[in-house]
Amino acid sequence: MARYSQIKKGTRARRTVSFPMMDGTVIECDVVPLLSDAEAEILAGARSFAKARGVENPGDGDPIYELGRWVHTVARGCVDKDSPADAPQPFFDGGVEQILDPVDGLDRDRIALLFVEQEHWQDACAPSPKGLSAGEYLAEVLAHAEAPEHATLPFARWRPVMQSSFVRTMAAQLSTLLKLKSLHGSDGADEERSSATSPPVSMPRGDRS
Amino acid sequence: MTYSVVRAASNRNARHTVKLRPSAFADTWEAKPTESIEIGLRLIPEGEYANARSVAVKAAMELHPDLDERSEIWLESYNQALIQWAVAHGTCKPDNVTEPFWEMAADVVPLALSSAGTLRLYEELEILAVTESPLSPEIDDVGLEQLASLFADRARLAALPPATLRRLRRLLGHVLAEAEAGGADLLIL
């Protein structure tokens, strides 16, 4: 979640997103970036959400706590697209309870979709944080490669802009390797020489926090 | 437009229904139908789904108080309770998705449906969840060609586990029905 000084376009910046309702109707709402006061409310709301569902000590990584964070983010980050620019009104006018209504609420995939849309817009409205150095990048690659199966990867906790950048950098490197392998045949005989002459690929940029 | 306005204007008819034959109902069910009946299907809101796990845990613990999730028998009971819960909450009146198909559905489903009938409805709900999810990826052209090639090659099909093949055929049965309903020109070359 960005601090006030990180929001370039201000909280009034909006992006319209569309999504299909459960009855198939496609509707639109706007997503807005949130400030740190909203973050505190969201985290508190997520803790209450998880505690109410039997999680004794909720925190990062707990799936019920994460779901609570999604729901509280969506409740605050989605606004009525017809509301005035200087007085945005919540799209979910019944708040979290409306999103979680057992009859008329949203299912998990729609909640996830709106959460991701808000998070991406949040990132888009924040200035680009500094990137990883080559050493940090390699350390992250190794950390992911050597992580036990089913472990929560560091990747899962990064900001979307950092995740995109990390994947793009690895894909570019793999693509270079595949092209070189193709040039030299498929037996991989020239792999060592190829990688030594690969063009440098820029390191991923973004904020892991 | 707010969510309240959107919901008030929404169509309450179930977009997906399934016809269940009498054989899908338990012989011991006093209201067992004598002919096929139409049941509406609906996506289960997260606020309702959040209760599913605790209900299933409770059911498994009541049946097997001396076991826990490390036991296969316990897990089987948990899964069965979860499936019955999903069927109870994912079925509705065909003309109103907000109205459960059965009164007290959670209590009725285990009594009214046979195991096969329960599984059939659960599979229909799984398909509904995939086809209606805004996060489900659509198959691309390469995937379509791979699928056509697979189903044109009996040897490769025969190499699949029989249960997988049956499930694939059922899923493709839905695809064919959707194509027919959409007016596709289904030629056999």
Tab-separated table of C-alpha atoms in Angstrom:
chain	number	residue	atom	x	y	z
A	1	MET	CA	0.000	0.000	0.000
A	2	ALA	CA	1.497	3.340	-1.010
A	3	ARG	CA	2.143	6.176	1.425
A	4	TYR	CA	0.679	9.585	0.701
A	5	SER	CA	3.884	10.900	-0.850
A	6	GLN	CA	4.001	7.910	-3.185
A	7	ILE	CA	0.636	8.542	-4.756
A	8	LYS	CA	1.427	10.503	-7.885
A	9	LYS	CA	-2.084	10.982	-9.176
A	10	GLY	CA	-3.800	11.363	-5.843
A	11	THR	CA	-6.699	9.374	-4.471
A	12	ARG	CA	-8.995	10.813	-7.105
A	13	ALA	CA	-7.192	8.880	-9.836
A	14	ARG	CA	-9.563	6.224	-11.113
A	15	ARG	CA	-9.534	3.387	-13.540
A	16	THR	CA	-12.710	1.756	-14.790
A	17	VAL	CA	-12.824	-2.009	-14.575
A	18	SER	CA	-15.536	-4.299	-15.837
A	19	PHE	CA	-16.484	-7.710	-14.589
A	20	PRO	CA	-19.308	-10.191	-15.146
A	21	MET	CA	-21.809	-10.448	-12.341
A	22	MET	CA	-23.007	-13.843	-11.184
A	23	ASP	CA	-26.019	-13.518	-13.504
A	24	GLY	CA	-23.782	-12.822	-16.501
A	25	THR	CA	-24.421	-9.073	-16.695
A	26	VAL	CA	-21.173	-7.189	-17.262
A	27	ILE	CA	-20.927	-4.178	-14.991
A	28	GLU	CA	-18.378	-1.466	-14.367
A	29	CYS	CA	-16.955	0.247	-11.337
A	30	ASP	CA	-13.855	2.354	-10.746
A	31	VAL	CA	-10.839	1.390	-8.689
A	32	VAL	CA	-8.916	4.023	-6.746
A	33	PRO	CA	-5.549	3.997	-4.970
A	34	LEU	CA	-5.724	3.862	-1.190
A	35	LEU	CA	-3.706	5.755	1.385
A	36	SER	CA	-2.075	4.439	4.526
A	37	ASP	CA	-5.042	5.244	6.772
A	38	ALA	CA	-7.089	2.861	4.635
A	39	GLU	CA	-4.312	0.280	4.893
A	40	ALA	CA	-4.564	0.302	8.673
A	41	GLU	CA	-8.316	-0.220	8.463
A	42	ILE	CA	-7.893	-2.997	5.932
A	43	LEU	CA	-5.369	-4.887	8.048
A	44	ALA	CA	-7.512	-4.474	11.165
A	45	GLY	CA	-10.555	-5.629	9.204
A	46	ALA	CA	-8.669	-8.642	7.859
A	47	ARG	CA	-7.627	-9.625	11.394
A	48	SER	CA	-11.192	-9.391	12.668
A	49	PHE	CA	-12.403	-11.337	9.632
A	50	ALA	CA	-9.947	-14.165	10.310
A	51	LYS	CA	-10.518	-14.199	14.078
A	52	ALA	CA	-14.264	-14.420	13.554
A	53	ARG	CA	-13.565	-17.542	11.468
A	54	GLY	CA	-11.506	-19.276	14.097
A	55	VAL	CA	-7.952	-18.197	13.223
A	56	GLU	CA	-6.265	-17.620	16.579
A	57	ASN	CA	-3.339	-15.503	15.430
A	58	PRO	CA	-4.052	-14.164	11.950
A	59	GLY	CA	-1.251	-12.782	9.801
A	60	ASP	CA	0.416	-12.838	6.395
A	61	GLY	CA	0.197	-16.181	4.676
A	62	ASP	CA	-2.947	-17.372	6.418
A	63	PRO	CA	-5.506	-17.967	3.637
A	64	ILE	CA	-8.484	-16.732	5.658
A	65	TYR	CA	-6.623	-13.586	6.717
A	66	GLU	CA	-5.626	-13.001	3.067
A	67	LEU	CA	-9.232	-13.387	1.966
A	68	GLY	CA	-10.209	-10.831	4.602
A	69	ARG	CA	-7.586	-8.471	3.212
A	70	TRP	CA	-8.994	-8.923	-0.287
A	71	VAL	CA	-12.564	-8.237	0.833
A	72	HIS	CA	-11.679	-5.145	2.863
A	73	THR	CA	-9.491	-3.812	0.037
A	74	VAL	CA	-12.279	-4.304	-2.500
A	75	ALA	CA	-14.813	-2.597	-0.212
A	76	ARG	CA	-12.613	0.515	0.036
A	77	GLY	CA	-10.880	0.458	-3.343
A	78	CYS	CA	-13.931	0.147	-5.621
A	79	VAL	CA	-16.041	3.267	-6.154
A	80	ASP	CA	-19.220	4.081	-8.024
A	81	LYS	CA	-18.054	5.224	-11.459
A	82	ASP	CA	-20.967	7.655	-11.706
A	83	SER	CA	-20.054	9.412	-8.464
A	84	PRO	CA	-18.392	12.853	-8.703
A	85	ALA	CA	-14.621	12.904	-9.176
A	86	ASP	CA	-14.187	15.021	-6.072
A	87	ALA	CA	-16.567	12.945	-3.943
A	88	PRO	CA	-16.189	9.275	-4.859
A	89	GLN	CA	-18.814	7.019	-3.327
A	90	PRO	CA	-18.250	3.336	-2.538
A	91	PHE	CA	-19.427	0.922	-5.211
A	92	PHE	CA	-20.273	-1.560	-2.467
A	93	ASP	CA	-22.639	0.740	-0.649
A	94	GLY	CA	-23.307	-1.938	1.933
A	95	GLY	CA	-19.595	-2.384	2.661
A	96	VAL	CA	-17.904	-5.662	3.498
A	97	GLU	CA	-21.177	-7.264	4.600
A	98	GLN	CA	-22.616	-6.683	1.143
A	99	ILE	CA	-19.658	-8.345	-0.582
A	100	LEU	CA	-19.987	-11.310	1.766
A	101	ASP	CA	-23.768	-11.517	1.657
A	102	PRO	CA	-24.620	-15.239	1.567
A	103	VAL	CA	-27.359	-14.642	-1.011
A	104	ASP	CA	-26.323	-11.638	-3.085
A	105	GLY	CA	-22.589	-11.394	-2.420
A	106	LEU	CA	-19.645	-12.077	-4.687
A	107	ASP	CA	-17.895	-15.387	-5.147
A	108	ARG	CA	-14.177	-15.754	-4.476
A	109	ASP	CA	-13.054	-15.340	-8.103
A	110	ARG	CA	-14.842	-12.018	-8.489
A	111	ILE	CA	-13.422	-10.775	-5.202
A	112	ALA	CA	-9.942	-11.841	-6.362
A	113	LEU	CA	-10.398	-10.119	-9.720
A	114	LEU	CA	-11.354	-6.801	-8.139
A	115	PHE	CA	-8.570	-7.065	-5.556
A	116	VAL	CA	-5.955	-7.592	-8.276
A	117	GLU	CA	-7.371	-4.742	-10.369
A	118	GLN	CA	-7.149	-2.389	-7.390
A	119	GLU	CA	-3.653	-3.570	-6.511
A	120	HIS	CA	-2.391	-3.035	-10.066
A	121	TRP	CA	-3.913	0.432	-10.147
A	122	GLN	CA	-2.345	1.163	-6.776
A	123	ASP	CA	1.025	0.255	-8.250
A	124	ALA	CA	0.407	2.218	-11.411
A	125	CYS	CA	-0.298	5.325	-9.344
A	126	ALA	CA	2.867	4.942	-7.275
A	127	PRO	CA	6.278	5.988	-8.552
A	128	SER	CA	8.591	3.164	-9.692
A	129	PRO	CA	10.661	1.983	-6.773
A	130	LYS	CA	14.305	1.143	-7.206
A	131	GLY	CA	15.173	-2.164	-8.838
A	132	LEU	CA	17.255	-5.117	-7.745
A	133	SER	CA	20.985	-5.212	-8.200
A	134	ALA	CA	22.371	-8.121	-10.224
A	135	GLY	CA	23.443	-9.842	-7.013
A	136	GLU	CA	20.052	-9.406	-5.369
A	137	TYR	CA	18.347	-10.678	-8.499
A	138	LEU	CA	20.486	-13.834	-8.593
A	139	ALA	CA	19.880	-14.393	-4.894
A	140	GLU	CA	16.126	-14.191	-5.492
A	141	VAL	CA	16.320	-16.604	-8.442
A	142	LEU	CA	18.237	-19.095	-6.286
A	143	ALA	CA	15.863	-18.633	-3.370
A	144	HIS	CA	12.912	-19.501	-5.610
A	145	ALA	CA	14.683	-22.393	-7.337
A	146	GLU	CA	15.694	-23.960	-4.044
A	147	ALA	CA	12.462	-23.379	-2.145
A	148	PRO	CA	10.799	-26.594	-0.946
A	149	GLU	CA	7.766	-27.697	-2.899
A	150	HIS	CA	4.524	-26.106	-1.630
A	151	ALA	CA	6.480	-23.478	0.336
A	152	THR	CA	5.170	-19.924	0.118
A	153	LEU	CA	7.555	-18.229	-2.292
A	154	PRO	CA	8.897	-14.717	-1.641
A	155	PHE	CA	7.344	-13.865	-5.030
A	156	ALA	CA	3.863	-14.219	-3.536
A	157	ARG	CA	4.463	-11.273	-1.215
A	158	TRP	CA	5.926	-8.844	-3.738
A	159	ARG	CA	4.053	-5.958	-5.248
A	160	PRO	CA	2.507	-6.760	-8.671
A	161	VAL	CA	4.944	-4.439	-10.460
A	162	MET	CA	7.868	-6.379	-8.972
A	163	GLN	CA	6.291	-9.722	-9.834
A	164	SER	CA	5.787	-8.644	-13.454
A	165	SER	CA	9.307	-7.369	-13.704
A	166	PHE	CA	10.834	-10.515	-12.188
A	167	VAL	CA	8.922	-12.827	-14.535
A	168	ARG	CA	9.683	-10.638	-17.543
A	169	THR	CA	13.409	-10.658	-16.773
A	170	MET	CA	13.519	-14.430	-16.291
A	171	ALA	CA	11.459	-14.975	-19.461
A	172	ALA	CA	13.810	-12.720	-21.435
A	173	GLN	CA	16.811	-14.667	-20.182
A	174	LEU	CA	15.180	-18.009	-20.921
A	175	SER	CA	14.168	-16.778	-24.348
A	176	THR	CA	17.764	-15.765	-25.070
A	177	LEU	CA	18.978	-19.180	-23.965
A	178	LEU	CA	16.392	-20.964	-26.095
A	179	LYS	CA	17.300	-18.919	-29.167
A	180	LEU	CA	20.982	-19.607	-28.717
A	181	LYS	CA	20.304	-23.283	-28.156
A	182	SER	CA	18.287	-23.316	-31.355
A	183	LEU	CA	21.150	-21.661	-33.270
A	184	HIS	CA	23.617	-24.233	-32.017
A	185	GLY	CA	21.383	-27.280	-32.372
A	186	SER	CA	19.351	-29.031	-29.755
A	187	ASP	CA	22.084	-31.054	-28.061
A	188	GLY	CA	23.076	-28.188	-25.808
A	189	ALA	CA	26.762	-28.737	-26.689
A	190	ASP	CA	27.449	-25.031	-26.896
A	191	GLU	CA	25.482	-23.991	-23.857
A	192	GLU	CA	28.439	-22.838	-21.825
A	193	ARG	CA	29.840	-20.687	-24.582
A	194	SER	CA	26.379	-19.349	-25.433
A	195	SER	CA	25.553	-18.174	-21.959
A	196	ALA	CA	28.890	-16.430	-21.718
A	197	THR	CA	28.085	-14.376	-24.787
A	198	SER	CA	24.427	-13.690	-23.945
A	199	PRO	CA	23.476	-10.024	-24.085
A	200	PRO	CA	22.986	-8.526	-20.669
A	201	VAL	CA	19.382	-8.418	-19.489
A	202	SER	CA	18.270	-5.598	-17.253
A	203	MET	CA	17.446	-6.506	-13.676
A	204	PRO	CA	13.844	-6.477	-12.471
A	205	ARG	CA	12.547	-3.282	-11.021
A	206	GLY	CA	9.938	-2.831	-8.377
A	207	ASP	CA	9.226	-2.900	-4.704
A	208	ARG	CA	9.181	-6.242	-2.970
A	209	SER	CA	7.414	-4.931	0.087
B	1	MET	CA	-24.350	2.857	-10.165
B	2	THR	CA	-23.784	1.062	-6.874
B	3	TYR	CA	-23.849	-2.653	-6.150
B	4	SER	CA	-27.297	-2.341	-4.537
B	5	VAL	CA	-28.724	-0.873	-7.743
B	6	VAL	CA	-27.013	-3.538	-9.857
B	7	ARG	CA	-28.362	-6.335	-7.683
B	8	ALA	CA	-31.898	-4.915	-7.677
B	9	ALA	CA	-31.908	-4.883	-11.463
B	10	SER	CA	-30.335	-8.292	-11.919
B	11	ASN	CA	-32.023	-11.271	-13.512
B	12	ARG	CA	-32.947	-13.821	-10.845
B	13	ASN	CA	-33.485	-16.740	-13.243
B	14	ALA	CA	-30.887	-19.474	-12.976
B	15	ARG	CA	-28.687	-19.270	-16.072
B	16	HIS	CA	-27.868	-22.943	-15.772
B	17	THR	CA	-30.219	-25.757	-14.951
B	18	VAL	CA	-29.852	-29.510	-14.949
B	19	LYS	CA	-32.463	-32.223	-15.429
B	20	LEU	CA	-32.086	-34.901	-12.821
B	21	ARG	CA	-33.537	-38.337	-13.481
B	22	PRO	CA	-35.433	-40.236	-10.767
B	23	SER	CA	-32.459	-42.620	-10.506
B	24	ALA	CA	-30.408	-39.740	-9.068
B	25	PHE	CA	-32.623	-39.773	-5.981
B	26	ALA	CA	-32.386	-42.156	-3.056
B	27	ASP	CA	-34.885	-45.024	-3.124
B	28	THR	CA	-35.598	-44.296	0.532
B	29	TRP	CA	-36.570	-40.695	-0.175
B	30	GLU	CA	-40.303	-40.415	0.385
B	31	ALA	CA	-40.649	-37.609	-2.153
B	32	LYS	CA	-38.622	-39.398	-4.829
B	33	PRO	CA	-39.822	-38.024	-8.176
B	34	THR	CA	-41.215	-40.308	-10.839
B	35	GLU	CA	-39.925	-38.253	-13.724
B	36	SER	CA	-36.959	-35.961	-14.407
B	37	ILE	CA	-36.988	-32.658	-12.595
B	38	GLU	CA	-35.240	-29.417	-13.425
B	39	ILE	CA	-32.895	-27.989	-10.807
B	40	GLY	CA	-31.274	-24.553	-10.981
B	41	LEU	CA	-27.557	-24.106	-10.344
B	42	ARG	CA	-25.930	-21.030	-8.875
B	43	LEU	CA	-22.473	-19.810	-7.967
B	44	ILE	CA	-21.989	-19.892	-4.220
B	45	PRO	CA	-21.113	-16.472	-2.765
B	46	GLU	CA	-17.911	-16.410	-0.747
B	47	GLY	CA	-19.773	-15.263	2.350
B	48	GLU	CA	-21.679	-18.519	2.319
B	49	TYR	CA	-18.789	-20.681	1.160
B	50	ALA	CA	-16.682	-19.541	4.097
B	51	ASN	CA	-18.826	-21.747	6.341
B	52	ALA	CA	-18.308	-24.868	4.261
B	53	ARG	CA	-14.997	-25.931	5.745
B	54	SER	CA	-16.085	-25.653	9.359
B	55	VAL	CA	-19.288	-27.566	8.603
B	56	ALA	CA	-17.305	-30.338	6.896
B	57	VAL	CA	-14.771	-30.516	9.744
B	58	LYS	CA	-17.582	-30.762	12.280
B	59	ALA	CA	-19.283	-33.529	10.288
B	60	ALA	CA	-16.068	-35.551	9.995
B	61	MET	CA	-15.268	-35.092	13.696
B	62	GLU	CA	-18.728	-36.204	14.751
B	63	LEU	CA	-18.436	-39.342	12.629
B	64	HIS	CA	-14.860	-40.126	13.644
B	65	PRO	CA	-14.118	-38.460	17.009
B	66	ASP	CA	-11.019	-40.614	17.472
B	67	LEU	CA	-9.457	-39.701	14.092
B	68	ASP	CA	-8.151	-36.514	12.442
B	69	GLU	CA	-7.219	-35.198	8.992
B	70	ARG	CA	-4.261	-37.587	8.738
B	71	SER	CA	-6.716	-40.444	8.424
B	72	GLU	CA	-8.099	-41.370	4.989
B	73	ILE	CA	-11.442	-42.328	6.489
B	74	TRP	CA	-11.683	-38.932	8.192
B	75	LEU	CA	-10.763	-37.193	4.921
B	76	GLU	CA	-13.372	-39.180	3.030
B	77	SER	CA	-16.064	-38.072	5.462
B	78	TYR	CA	-14.817	-34.491	5.247
B	79	ASN	CA	-14.958	-34.546	1.435
B	80	GLN	CA	-18.395	-36.105	1.424
B	81	ALA	CA	-19.707	-33.443	3.806
B	82	LEU	CA	-18.124	-30.719	1.673
B	83	ILE	CA	-19.717	-32.092	-1.497
B	84	GLN	CA	-23.130	-32.367	0.147
B	85	TRP	CA	-22.775	-28.852	1.495
B	86	ALA	CA	-21.888	-27.512	-1.993
B	87	VAL	CA	-24.848	-29.298	-3.580
B	88	ALA	CA	-27.223	-27.987	-0.892
B	89	HIS	CA	-26.055	-24.386	-1.334
B	90	GLY	CA	-25.329	-24.448	-5.082
B	91	THR	CA	-28.801	-25.615	-6.135
B	92	CYS	CA	-31.756	-23.278	-6.448
B	93	LYS	CA	-35.199	-22.828	-7.956
B	94	PRO	CA	-34.823	-22.535	-11.743
B	95	ASP	CA	-36.645	-19.187	-11.686
B	96	ASN	CA	-34.878	-17.702	-8.667
B	97	VAL	CA	-31.205	-18.094	-7.805
B	98	THR	CA	-31.773	-16.663	-4.339
B	99	GLU	CA	-34.203	-19.422	-3.362
B	100	PRO	CA	-32.769	-22.810	-2.394
B	101	PHE	CA	-34.155	-25.724	-4.384
B	102	TRP	CA	-35.020	-27.568	-1.178
B	103	GLU	CA	-36.248	-26.130	2.110
B	104	MET	CA	-33.590	-26.958	4.729
B	105	ALA	CA	-31.368	-28.070	1.848
B	106	ALA	CA	-28.387	-28.990	4.037
B	107	ASP	CA	-30.521	-31.540	5.858
B	108	VAL	CA	-32.454	-32.732	2.824
B	109	VAL	CA	-29.629	-33.335	0.323
B	110	PRO	CA	-28.005	-36.277	2.180
B	111	LEU	CA	-31.411	-37.941	2.434
B	112	ALA	CA	-32.905	-37.084	-0.945
B	113	LEU	CA	-30.077	-37.815	-3.352
B	114	SER	CA	-28.214	-41.009	-4.136
B	115	SER	CA	-24.409	-40.868	-4.038
B	116	ALA	CA	-24.347	-40.781	-7.836
B	117	GLY	CA	-26.947	-38.019	-7.929
B	118	THR	CA	-24.989	-35.938	-5.423
B	119	LEU	CA	-21.776	-36.383	-7.406
B	120	ARG	CA	-23.518	-35.531	-10.668
B	121	LEU	CA	-24.749	-32.207	-9.239
B	122	TYR	CA	-21.346	-31.491	-7.715
B	123	GLU	CA	-19.672	-32.014	-11.091
B	124	GLU	CA	-22.205	-29.674	-12.681
B	125	LEU	CA	-21.343	-27.068	-10.045
B	126	GLU	CA	-17.634	-27.507	-10.717
B	127	ILE	CA	-18.228	-26.917	-14.416
B	128	LEU	CA	-20.359	-23.875	-13.612
B	129	ALA	CA	-17.575	-22.444	-11.442
B	130	VAL	CA	-15.063	-22.818	-14.265
B	131	THR	CA	-17.247	-21.497	-17.073
B	132	GLU	CA	-18.519	-18.517	-15.075
B	133	SER	CA	-15.242	-17.476	-13.490
B	134	PRO	CA	-13.755	-14.250	-14.835
B	135	LEU	CA	-10.367	-15.784	-13.985
B	136	SER	CA	-10.718	-18.940	-16.108
B	137	PRO	CA	-8.487	-18.784	-19.171
B	138	GLU	CA	-10.084	-19.523	-22.545
B	139	ILE	CA	-8.520	-22.243	-24.657
B	140	ASP	CA	-6.348	-20.789	-27.432
B	141	ASP	CA	-6.112	-21.936	-31.075
B	142	VAL	CA	-3.130	-24.178	-30.361
B	143	GLY	CA	-5.035	-25.835	-27.520
B	144	LEU	CA	-8.027	-26.423	-29.781
B	145	GLU	CA	-5.816	-28.130	-32.349
B	146	GLN	CA	-4.199	-30.263	-29.654
B	147	LEU	CA	-7.616	-31.299	-28.382
B	148	ALA	CA	-8.920	-32.130	-31.870
B	149	SER	CA	-5.782	-34.150	-32.574
B	150	LEU	CA	-6.091	-36.057	-29.280
B	151	PHE	CA	-9.718	-37.003	-29.825
B	152	ALA	CA	-9.008	-38.061	-33.409
B	153	ASP	CA	-6.387	-40.533	-32.225
B	154	ARG	CA	-7.974	-43.551	-30.536
B	155	ALA	CA	-4.632	-45.006	-29.498
B	156	ARG	CA	-3.657	-41.906	-27.516
B	157	LEU	CA	-7.131	-41.725	-25.995
B	158	ALA	CA	-6.965	-45.363	-24.949
B	159	ALA	CA	-3.725	-44.636	-23.097
B	160	LEU	CA	-5.553	-42.310	-20.710
B	161	PRO	CA	-6.832	-43.663	-17.377
B	162	PRO	CA	-10.487	-44.716	-17.898
B	163	ALA	CA	-11.751	-42.376	-15.151
B	164	THR	CA	-9.971	-39.425	-16.777
B	165	LEU	CA	-11.384	-40.321	-20.163
B	166	ARG	CA	-14.923	-40.555	-18.786
B	167	ARG	CA	-14.559	-37.160	-17.140
B	168	LEU	CA	-13.190	-35.634	-20.342
B	169	ARG	CA	-16.086	-37.047	-22.322
B	170	ARG	CA	-18.581	-35.644	-19.827
B	171	LEU	CA	-16.934	-32.236	-19.976
B	172	LEU	CA	-16.925	-32.324	-23.762
B	173	GLY	CA	-20.576	-33.328	-23.655
B	174	HIS	CA	-21.189	-29.939	-22.040
B	175	VAL	CA	-19.111	-28.225	-24.700
B	176	LEU	CA	-21.131	-29.913	-27.453
B	177	ALA	CA	-24.440	-28.991	-25.802
B	178	GLU	CA	-23.316	-25.355	-25.491
B	179	ALA	CA	-22.266	-25.312	-29.133
B	180	GLU	CA	-25.639	-26.760	-30.201
B	181	ALA	CA	-27.518	-24.278	-28.018
B	182	GLY	CA	-25.505	-21.486	-29.594
B	183	GLY	CA	-26.572	-22.607	-33.069
B	184	ALA	CA	-23.237	-24.081	-34.181
B	185	ASP	CA	-23.267	-25.927	-37.507
B	186	LEU	CA	-22.171	-29.376	-36.302
B	187	LEU	CA	-21.077	-31.231	-39.405
B	188	ILE	CA	-19.606	-34.702	-39.387
B	189	LEU	CA	-16.944	-34.703	-42.098
